[in-house]
Structures are given as structure tokens and as C-alpha cells.
Amino acid sequence: MRRWTGCVRTGCPRPPSARFPPEGTYAAVDARTKKLTALLEQRNAQAAQDAMGHMNGVMLYILSLAVALLVAAVVAAVVLQRRYLAPAGVLARRLRRAASGDASAAGPPPGSGRGWIGRLSEEVEGVRERLAMSQRESRRNEEALVQVGPVVKGLHEILASCEEPGPGIVVAGDVRAAEGLIAGDYLGAVSLPDGSTAVFLGDVCGHGVAAGLLAVRLKSVLTVGLRLDTDLDASVRAVHQALADEDCFATLAVAVLDPEHSTLTWVNAGHGEPFLRRADGTVRRLGTTGPLVHPFLEAPPGNWQIRTVRFGPGDLLVLSTDGLTEGRRPDGEEFGEQRVSRVLANLDDPTPTAAVTALYAAAERFDVDPGRDDISLLAAALASSHNYTPGRRTV
């Protein structure tokens, strides 16, 4: 068949034979097209199968990776819980218990090991041990305070108590400490075998617990010495011997009142001169008879002289420590011995109790600083004639 080769530009019409190809040609094209289509479909199916396989592999990889990450997260959580969170939780609980005062838990938390959590555990354990030690010390201190209260009161009673005096003698006194209840002053009265009564007032240098404990010892020594021997010089030497190992000194005044012979015998070892108020209201002083009691000073027999004066009805003996006579108010003015004499001279009721009460009241009105020194007073007199009979004791 001859192909049409006419000029396209001239627009000449095709011959009929050129417009419609032979019928066999369409069948061949159609067969070839179907073949190509089948081939394309086969290739597309293979490509889709390959893509599906690739996608399945990717999904499997992603799933495996997710499982691995999940397992790693679980393992990490377990490790974190055991090595860090659990010990940290134990530490937190112990810290809360320690903050609330409970130090019973002992030992480092399990799994603390080394590293910062281990060091923190050691620090917490150290805090717990120190807290436990502090609690034990606090309990001991509380127990000591419970024990100390009665002890302090007992020591004060020892320092300020007077035994029942001998017949015909009335005694009153008090010890007021500058700090708390324990003073470095001590007083007492001792009934002697011959019917007379010894009264005394001592002052240890300083004040507070140390001075108070020494004062208790000196009072015990003096009381025993007076009971065993009425020689006043020997009694003072016994006090001197008790101070042999001490680095301090003491003053002491002892007087023996004999109502049967109306006498007052005294020894004064460097103490403030006692006041003797006569029945007519006049006041005189009983001077020192020897040096103060000091371990560095020798104390041979007769070192403290003994003196005697008349002591009859209406007379009043008052012993005081320098906490009263040398007491000062805030502006610096001293209470002074003359003021003590005036208070005693103006007594309407010259009895021991009235004298002690009046002197303490005068010190308070004068505004004597009570924390500067201990203030102690002891007064003694013969019992009223209508209350006194031989062999009868009046306190």
C-alpha cells in the first residue's frame, strides 16, 4: 500500500484509502496494547508487592525499635528506682523523722552505695547520730534538772537552818542568795551540853554554787566542832583546817549565849563586827578577835582570842554579812553600818524576828542590789522572862 504523500500545506484531501487503515492493523495494535497493559499490570503488582514487603520491614524495624526503647525505659526506671529514688525516699523519710526529733533509724539506706547519693547518706547518718547524742544528752540534763531542784532546796535549807537552841534562847535568821537559792553564807545555832547556845554566821568569799558547796562543808565542820568542844578558838581552827586545800578565804563570827550567867562570849575571825543592842536601845559593836580564815595563814592555838560581855534580858545580838552593810543602790550609795545601827535602835519590838524583818525591809526600801552579794542575818536574844523557865527551850 502506498502512503499518502500529498502536500499538507495545500490542504489537499486524503484519498479514501488513506483515511481508514486496514482492519487487520487494529487487531494487531489491540493485541499489542493488551500485552503491554498486562505487562504493566504485572510490573505494578510486583512493585506493589515489593513496596508492601519494604513497608512491612520498616514497620517491623520501627516496632522492634519501640520495644527496645520500652525495655530500656523499664530497665532504666528499675535502676533509677533502686539506686536513686528508693534511697532518696528513705533519706527523705529519715530527714523528716530527724526534723521531728526521731533519731531511732540507724544505718545507711539500702542501695546507697557510692557516689553523691552515698555521700549524702553518710551525711544524713552523721546528722542522725549527732541528733541521737543530743537527745541522750538532753534527757540526762532533764533528769539532772529534776534531781537538782530538790538538791538546791536542800542545800539552801542546810545553809539557812538553825537547830533548836538551848533553853531560854530565841533565834531568827535567813540567808538570801545573790544567785538562785545557794549562797556562800551560812548560819546556825547549836545547843551545847552546859545549857548555853552557840550561834554563828560565816561568809565564804564569792557567791554561787561553788561558794555554797564550800559553805555547807564549813558549816558541818563548825557544828561538829562546837558540839565536841566549846573552845571557840578550836572550832575556828577546825574550819581553817577544812580550808587547807581551797584557794579562798572565809570570815566567821561565833557567839555563845549563856542565859544562866547572863553572858555573851564570842570570837570574830575577820567578820563584820556584830551588833549588840542593849535593852535601853543603845547599839555597840563586838570587834574582831583574830584574822580571817585563810589557808595561807597559820592558825596556832590561841590565834583567835575569846572575849565576853554581859548579855541580859532585853539585849539583842545581830550578826550580818557584808552583803547588807556594803550593799549599794543604783546610784552607788552604800547601805552602811550606821544605817543598820539606826534600824536596830528604833525597833519598837526588839526581838530577833522583828530585827531580821526590819533590816531586810530597810534594805529593800534603800534599793540594795540583791544580785551583788548574798545578804544573811542572824539575831538572838534571851527569851521573855514570863516565857522562860530553866530547862525549857524557846525558839
Short mmCIF file of C-alpha atoms in Angstrom, two decimals:
data_model
loop_
_atom_site.label_atom_id
_atom_site.label_comp_id
_atom_site.label_asym_id
_atom_site.label_seq_id
_atom_site.Cartn_x
_atom_site.Cartn_y
_atom_site.Cartn_z
CA MET A 1 0.00 0.00 0.00
CA ARG A 2 1.32 3.41 -0.98
CA ARG A 3 1.26 6.05 1.70
CA TRP A 4 -0.27 9.43 1.07
CA THR A 5 2.32 11.94 0.48
CA GLY A 6 0.24 14.89 -0.61
CA CYS A 7 1.06 18.32 0.48
CA VAL A 8 -0.31 19.11 3.85
CA ARG A 9 0.15 22.84 3.33
CA THR A 10 -2.08 22.89 0.29
CA GLY A 11 -4.85 21.20 2.28
CA CYS A 12 -5.50 18.63 -0.47
CA PRO A 13 -7.93 15.95 0.76
CA ARG A 14 -6.77 12.48 1.58
CA PRO A 15 -7.77 9.69 -0.65
CA PRO A 16 -10.27 7.30 0.90
CA SER A 17 -7.72 4.58 1.16
CA ALA A 18 -5.54 6.74 3.41
CA ARG A 19 -8.25 7.67 5.95
CA PHE A 20 -9.09 4.11 7.25
CA PRO A 21 -6.24 1.60 7.83
CA PRO A 22 -6.86 -2.00 7.08
CA GLU A 23 -8.88 -3.98 9.64
CA GLY A 24 -6.03 -6.31 10.49
CA THR A 25 -3.92 -3.48 11.65
CA TYR A 26 -6.35 -2.64 14.58
CA ALA A 27 -6.29 -6.19 15.81
CA ALA A 28 -2.55 -6.20 15.98
CA VAL A 29 -2.49 -2.89 17.81
CA ASP A 30 -5.14 -4.07 20.23
CA ALA A 31 -3.27 -7.28 20.95
CA ARG A 32 -0.09 -5.39 21.46
CA THR A 33 -1.83 -2.89 23.74
CA LYS A 34 -3.32 -5.66 25.84
CA LYS A 35 0.04 -7.27 26.08
CA LEU A 36 1.60 -4.03 27.21
CA THR A 37 -1.23 -3.47 29.65
CA ALA A 38 -0.80 -6.92 31.13
CA LEU A 39 2.92 -6.36 31.41
CA LEU A 40 2.34 -3.02 33.13
CA GLU A 41 -0.15 -4.59 35.47
CA GLN A 42 2.30 -7.34 36.27
CA ARG A 43 5.04 -4.83 36.93
CA ASN A 44 2.71 -2.70 39.06
CA ALA A 45 1.66 -5.74 41.05
CA GLN A 46 5.30 -6.69 41.55
CA ALA A 47 6.13 -3.11 42.54
CA ALA A 48 3.20 -3.06 44.95
CA GLN A 49 4.31 -6.36 46.41
CA ASP A 50 7.86 -5.12 46.76
CA ALA A 51 6.62 -1.87 48.35
CA MET A 52 4.44 -3.83 50.75
CA GLY A 53 7.36 -6.02 51.73
CA HIS A 54 9.55 -2.96 52.24
CA MET A 55 6.84 -1.31 54.27
CA ASN A 56 6.46 -4.41 56.41
CA GLY A 57 10.18 -4.40 57.05
CA VAL A 58 10.10 -0.74 58.04
CA MET A 59 7.15 -1.37 60.34
CA LEU A 60 8.90 -4.33 61.88
CA TYR A 61 12.02 -2.23 62.40
CA ILE A 62 10.02 0.57 63.99
CA LEU A 63 8.17 -1.93 66.19
CA SER A 64 11.43 -3.58 67.24
CA LEU A 65 12.94 -0.18 67.99
CA ALA A 66 9.89 0.80 70.06
CA VAL A 67 10.05 -2.45 72.02
CA ALA A 68 13.77 -1.94 72.61
CA LEU A 69 13.16 1.62 73.79
CA LEU A 70 10.37 0.45 76.06
CA VAL A 71 12.56 -2.28 77.56
CA ALA A 72 15.39 0.21 78.01
CA ALA A 73 13.00 2.65 79.68
CA VAL A 74 11.74 -0.06 82.03
CA VAL A 75 15.28 -1.13 82.90
CA ALA A 76 16.31 2.48 83.43
CA ALA A 77 13.27 3.06 85.63
CA VAL A 78 14.07 -0.02 87.72
CA VAL A 79 17.71 1.00 88.08
CA LEU A 80 16.73 4.58 88.88
CA GLN A 81 14.21 3.37 91.43
CA ARG A 82 16.63 1.02 93.15
CA ARG A 83 19.76 3.11 93.04
CA TYR A 84 18.44 6.63 93.37
CA LEU A 85 14.74 7.06 94.02
CA ALA A 86 14.38 4.41 96.73
CA PRO A 87 17.49 5.57 98.71
CA ALA A 88 16.43 9.18 98.20
CA GLY A 89 12.97 8.33 99.51
CA VAL A 90 14.48 6.65 102.56
CA LEU A 91 16.69 9.68 103.11
CA ALA A 92 13.71 12.00 102.80
CA ARG A 93 11.76 9.97 105.37
CA ARG A 94 14.73 9.92 107.74
CA LEU A 95 15.22 13.63 107.35
CA ARG A 96 11.57 14.22 108.16
CA ARG A 97 11.85 11.96 111.20
CA ALA A 98 15.05 13.68 112.25
CA ALA A 99 13.41 17.08 111.85
CA SER A 100 10.59 15.88 114.11
CA GLY A 101 13.10 14.71 116.72
CA ASP A 102 13.05 10.96 115.97
CA ALA A 103 16.60 9.61 115.66
CA SER A 104 15.78 5.91 116.06
CA ALA A 105 16.54 4.79 112.49
CA ALA A 106 20.13 3.61 112.17
CA GLY A 107 22.43 2.70 109.30
CA PRO A 108 22.66 3.97 105.72
CA PRO A 109 19.69 3.36 103.39
CA PRO A 110 19.88 0.14 101.31
CA GLY A 111 21.43 0.56 97.90
CA SER A 112 23.07 3.88 98.73
CA GLY A 113 26.46 2.61 97.53
CA ARG A 114 28.95 5.19 96.38
CA GLY A 115 28.63 8.45 94.55
CA TRP A 116 26.71 11.51 95.58
CA ILE A 117 23.81 9.51 96.99
CA GLY A 118 26.26 7.56 99.13
CA ARG A 119 27.92 10.72 100.40
CA LEU A 120 24.53 12.22 101.13
CA SER A 121 23.59 9.06 103.01
CA GLU A 122 26.74 9.35 105.12
CA GLU A 123 25.92 12.97 105.93
CA VAL A 124 22.37 12.06 106.90
CA GLU A 125 23.66 9.22 109.07
CA GLY A 126 26.07 11.64 110.76
CA VAL A 127 23.23 14.07 111.41
CA ARG A 128 21.15 11.25 112.87
CA GLU A 129 23.95 10.15 115.18
CA ARG A 130 24.54 13.71 116.37
CA LEU A 131 20.82 14.16 116.91
CA ALA A 132 20.61 10.91 118.87
CA MET A 133 23.57 12.01 121.01
CA SER A 134 21.97 15.40 121.56
CA GLN A 135 18.70 13.74 122.59
CA ARG A 136 20.50 11.49 125.07
CA GLU A 137 22.32 14.50 126.50
CA SER A 138 19.06 16.42 126.69
CA ARG A 139 17.39 13.57 128.57
CA ARG A 140 20.29 13.43 131.02
CA ASN A 141 20.05 17.19 131.51
CA GLU A 142 16.31 16.96 132.11
CA GLU A 143 16.86 14.17 134.62
CA ALA A 144 19.59 16.23 136.26
CA LEU A 145 17.25 19.21 136.50
CA VAL A 146 14.63 17.02 138.14
CA GLN A 147 17.25 15.90 140.65
CA VAL A 148 18.86 19.31 141.07
CA GLY A 149 15.67 21.09 142.16
CA PRO A 150 15.31 19.20 145.46
CA VAL A 151 19.09 19.25 145.94
CA VAL A 152 19.23 23.04 145.61
CA LYS A 153 16.38 23.47 148.06
CA GLY A 154 18.05 21.04 150.42
CA LEU A 155 21.34 22.91 150.27
CA HIS A 156 19.57 26.20 150.96
CA GLU A 157 17.86 24.68 153.98
CA ILE A 158 21.21 23.43 155.26
CA LEU A 159 22.79 26.87 154.90
CA ALA A 160 19.89 28.77 156.48
CA SER A 161 18.60 26.32 159.08
CA CYS A 162 19.11 26.61 162.81
CA GLU A 163 18.83 23.76 165.24
CA GLU A 164 16.64 24.19 168.23
CA PRO A 165 18.59 26.49 170.54
CA GLY A 166 19.26 25.81 174.18
CA PRO A 167 16.82 26.76 176.91
CA GLY A 168 15.94 30.42 177.25
CA ILE A 169 17.28 31.49 173.85
CA VAL A 170 15.32 32.79 170.87
CA VAL A 171 16.95 32.76 167.42
CA ALA A 172 15.84 34.02 163.99
CA GLY A 173 17.73 34.34 160.73
CA ASP A 174 17.74 33.94 156.99
CA VAL A 175 20.12 33.55 154.05
CA ARG A 176 19.21 35.36 150.82
CA ALA A 177 21.41 34.33 147.93
CA ALA A 178 22.55 36.72 145.21
CA GLU A 179 22.07 33.93 142.64
CA GLY A 180 19.23 31.45 142.94
CA LEU A 181 18.99 29.70 146.30
CA ILE A 182 22.58 28.69 147.02
CA ALA A 183 24.69 31.28 148.82
CA GLY A 184 28.21 31.45 150.14
CA ASP A 185 26.84 32.42 153.57
CA TYR A 186 25.83 30.00 156.30
CA LEU A 187 24.34 30.39 159.76
CA GLY A 188 23.24 28.16 162.59
CA ALA A 189 22.54 27.59 166.23
CA VAL A 190 23.82 24.71 168.34
CA SER A 191 22.62 23.73 171.79
CA LEU A 192 25.66 22.99 173.94
CA PRO A 193 25.85 20.39 176.76
CA ASP A 194 26.17 23.02 179.52
CA GLY A 195 22.82 24.59 178.60
CA SER A 196 24.23 27.51 176.64
CA THR A 197 23.63 28.10 172.92
CA ALA A 198 26.22 28.81 170.24
CA VAL A 199 25.13 30.91 167.26
CA PHE A 200 27.31 31.61 164.25
CA LEU A 201 27.37 33.30 160.87
CA GLY A 202 30.02 32.60 158.23
CA ASP A 203 30.81 34.05 154.82
CA VAL A 204 32.83 32.32 152.11
CA CYS A 205 34.41 34.60 149.52
CA GLY A 206 32.31 34.82 146.37
CA HIS A 207 28.80 33.57 145.82
CA GLY A 208 27.00 30.99 143.76
CA VAL A 209 27.13 27.20 143.65
CA ALA A 210 30.86 26.72 144.32
CA ALA A 211 30.83 29.05 147.33
CA GLY A 212 27.60 27.44 148.54
CA LEU A 213 29.01 23.92 148.46
CA LEU A 214 32.05 25.03 150.41
CA ALA A 215 29.81 26.86 152.90
CA VAL A 216 27.86 23.64 153.51
CA ARG A 217 31.10 21.82 154.30
CA LEU A 218 32.35 24.54 156.63
CA LYS A 219 29.04 24.65 158.48
CA SER A 220 29.19 20.90 159.03
CA VAL A 221 32.74 21.13 160.37
CA LEU A 222 31.91 24.03 162.67
CA THR A 223 28.75 22.40 164.00
CA VAL A 224 30.60 19.21 164.87
CA GLY A 225 33.45 21.20 166.43
CA LEU A 226 31.07 23.15 168.67
CA ARG A 227 29.35 20.00 169.82
CA LEU A 228 32.61 18.27 170.68
CA ASP A 229 34.44 21.18 172.28
CA THR A 230 33.10 24.52 173.46
CA ASP A 231 36.53 26.11 172.96
CA LEU A 232 35.69 28.66 170.26
CA ASP A 233 39.29 29.02 169.14
CA ALA A 234 39.49 25.25 168.48
CA SER A 235 36.26 25.38 166.49
CA VAL A 236 37.61 28.16 164.26
CA ARG A 237 40.85 26.23 163.78
CA ALA A 238 38.79 23.25 162.61
CA VAL A 239 37.25 25.50 159.93
CA HIS A 240 40.75 26.65 158.99
CA GLN A 241 41.78 23.02 158.56
CA ALA A 242 38.78 22.41 156.27
CA LEU A 243 40.04 25.23 154.02
CA ALA A 244 43.53 23.74 153.72
CA ASP A 245 43.04 22.59 150.10
CA GLU A 246 40.96 25.56 148.98
CA ASP A 247 42.12 28.69 147.19
CA CYS A 248 39.79 31.06 149.01
CA PHE A 249 39.16 32.56 152.41
CA ALA A 250 36.25 32.86 154.80
CA THR A 251 35.12 35.02 157.68
CA LEU A 252 33.28 33.77 160.74
CA ALA A 253 31.67 35.07 163.90
CA VAL A 254 30.63 32.69 166.71
CA ALA A 255 28.88 33.70 169.93
CA VAL A 256 27.88 31.60 172.92
CA LEU A 257 24.86 32.84 174.87
CA ASP A 258 24.59 31.68 178.49
CA PRO A 259 21.24 32.69 179.95
CA GLU A 260 22.11 31.23 183.34
CA HIS A 261 25.13 33.53 183.79
CA SER A 262 23.81 36.34 181.51
CA THR A 263 26.98 36.33 179.40
CA LEU A 264 27.85 36.50 175.72
CA THR A 265 31.19 35.01 174.71
CA TRP A 266 32.34 35.49 171.17
CA VAL A 267 35.13 35.00 168.67
CA ASN A 268 35.35 37.00 165.45
CA ALA A 269 37.59 35.73 162.64
CA GLY A 270 37.73 38.76 160.35
CA HIS A 271 33.95 39.00 160.08
CA GLY A 272 31.92 42.20 160.09
CA GLU A 273 31.56 43.33 163.70
CA PRO A 274 28.29 42.02 165.21
CA PHE A 275 25.73 44.48 166.56
CA LEU A 276 24.74 44.32 170.23
CA ARG A 277 21.60 46.28 171.00
CA ARG A 278 21.11 46.91 174.68
CA ALA A 279 17.75 46.95 176.37
CA ASP A 280 17.90 50.76 176.54
CA GLY A 281 18.18 50.99 172.72
CA THR A 282 21.88 51.78 172.51
CA VAL A 283 23.91 49.81 169.97
CA ARG A 284 27.54 48.77 170.33
CA ARG A 285 29.83 46.62 168.17
CA LEU A 286 31.66 43.39 169.01
CA GLY A 287 35.09 43.77 167.46
CA THR A 288 37.24 41.22 165.66
CA THR A 289 39.36 38.91 167.80
CA GLY A 290 41.58 37.45 165.11
CA PRO A 291 42.35 37.29 161.40
CA LEU A 292 40.07 35.92 158.73
CA VAL A 293 40.29 32.21 157.97
CA HIS A 294 42.72 31.66 155.10
CA PRO A 295 44.66 28.51 154.16
CA PHE A 296 47.84 30.57 153.61
CA LEU A 297 47.73 31.91 157.17
CA GLU A 298 48.94 29.80 160.06
CA ALA A 299 46.45 29.00 162.77
CA PRO A 300 48.27 28.13 166.01
CA PRO A 301 46.26 27.66 169.23
CA GLY A 302 45.11 30.99 170.60
CA ASN A 303 45.19 32.62 167.17
CA TRP A 304 41.62 33.80 167.73
CA GLN A 305 41.04 35.39 171.11
CA ILE A 306 37.86 34.87 173.06
CA ARG A 307 36.01 37.76 174.69
CA THR A 308 32.98 38.01 176.95
CA VAL A 309 30.41 40.71 177.73
CA ARG A 310 27.24 40.86 179.76
CA PHE A 311 24.09 39.73 177.98
CA GLY A 312 20.84 40.15 179.88
CA PRO A 313 17.11 40.38 179.28
CA GLY A 314 16.17 42.87 176.57
CA ASP A 315 19.59 42.68 174.91
CA LEU A 316 19.69 41.69 171.24
CA LEU A 317 22.59 40.21 169.25
CA VAL A 318 22.58 40.70 165.46
CA LEU A 319 25.09 39.12 163.09
CA SER A 320 25.17 40.20 159.44
CA THR A 321 27.29 39.66 156.36
CA ASP A 322 28.87 42.44 154.30
CA GLY A 323 26.18 41.89 151.65
CA LEU A 324 23.99 44.11 153.84
CA THR A 325 26.43 46.67 155.26
CA GLU A 326 28.31 47.08 151.95
CA GLY A 327 25.23 46.76 149.76
CA ARG A 328 24.73 49.60 147.27
CA ARG A 329 21.79 51.01 145.45
CA PRO A 330 21.91 52.02 141.75
CA ASP A 331 23.43 55.47 142.42
CA GLY A 332 26.34 53.86 144.26
CA GLU A 333 25.47 54.89 147.81
CA GLU A 334 26.29 52.26 150.42
CA PHE A 335 23.75 50.98 152.94
CA GLY A 336 26.38 51.24 155.68
CA GLU A 337 26.79 50.08 159.24
CA GLN A 338 25.32 53.26 160.73
CA ARG A 339 22.02 52.65 158.98
CA VAL A 340 21.94 49.13 160.49
CA SER A 341 22.54 50.63 163.94
CA ARG A 342 19.71 53.15 163.45
CA VAL A 343 17.26 50.46 162.36
CA LEU A 344 18.10 48.38 165.45
CA ALA A 345 17.96 51.37 167.80
CA ASN A 346 14.49 52.33 166.52
CA LEU A 347 12.94 48.90 166.92
CA ASP A 348 9.62 49.01 168.75
CA ASP A 349 9.75 45.27 169.28
CA PRO A 350 13.42 44.31 169.86
CA THR A 351 13.02 40.61 169.21
CA PRO A 352 15.14 38.52 166.83
CA THR A 353 12.33 38.03 164.31
CA ALA A 354 11.40 41.72 164.33
CA ALA A 355 15.05 42.74 163.93
CA VAL A 356 15.63 40.44 160.93
CA THR A 357 12.39 41.56 159.28
CA ALA A 358 13.15 45.26 159.84
CA LEU A 359 16.66 45.04 158.39
CA TYR A 360 15.57 43.21 155.24
CA ALA A 361 12.74 45.72 154.77
CA ALA A 362 15.17 48.62 155.19
CA ALA A 363 17.47 47.10 152.56
CA GLU A 364 14.57 46.80 150.12
CA ARG A 365 13.49 50.40 150.73
CA PHE A 366 17.06 51.51 150.20
CA ASP A 367 17.00 49.56 146.90
CA VAL A 368 20.10 47.49 147.64
CA ASP A 369 21.12 45.49 144.56
CA PRO A 370 20.20 41.91 145.56
CA GLY A 371 22.39 40.37 142.86
CA ARG A 372 25.60 41.98 144.07
CA ASP A 373 26.20 39.75 147.09
CA ASP A 374 24.48 37.36 149.46
CA ILE A 375 22.67 39.02 152.37
CA SER A 376 22.40 36.99 155.56
CA LEU A 377 21.20 37.89 159.05
CA LEU A 378 21.09 36.08 162.38
CA ALA A 379 19.62 37.54 165.57
CA ALA A 380 19.45 36.05 169.06
CA ALA A 381 18.11 37.14 172.43
CA LEU A 382 17.06 35.80 175.79
CA ALA A 383 13.52 34.57 175.97
CA SER A 384 11.00 36.79 177.74
CA SER A 385 11.02 36.27 181.48
CA HIS A 386 7.40 35.18 181.51
CA ASN A 387 8.16 32.52 178.83
CA TYR A 388 11.45 31.23 180.22
CA THR A 389 11.98 28.69 182.93
CA PRO A 390 15.22 26.71 183.42
CA GLY A 391 15.35 23.59 181.31
CA ARG A 392 12.78 24.87 178.80
CA ARG A 393 13.73 25.69 175.19
CA THR A 394 12.13 28.56 173.34
CA VAL A 395 12.63 29.04 169.61
#
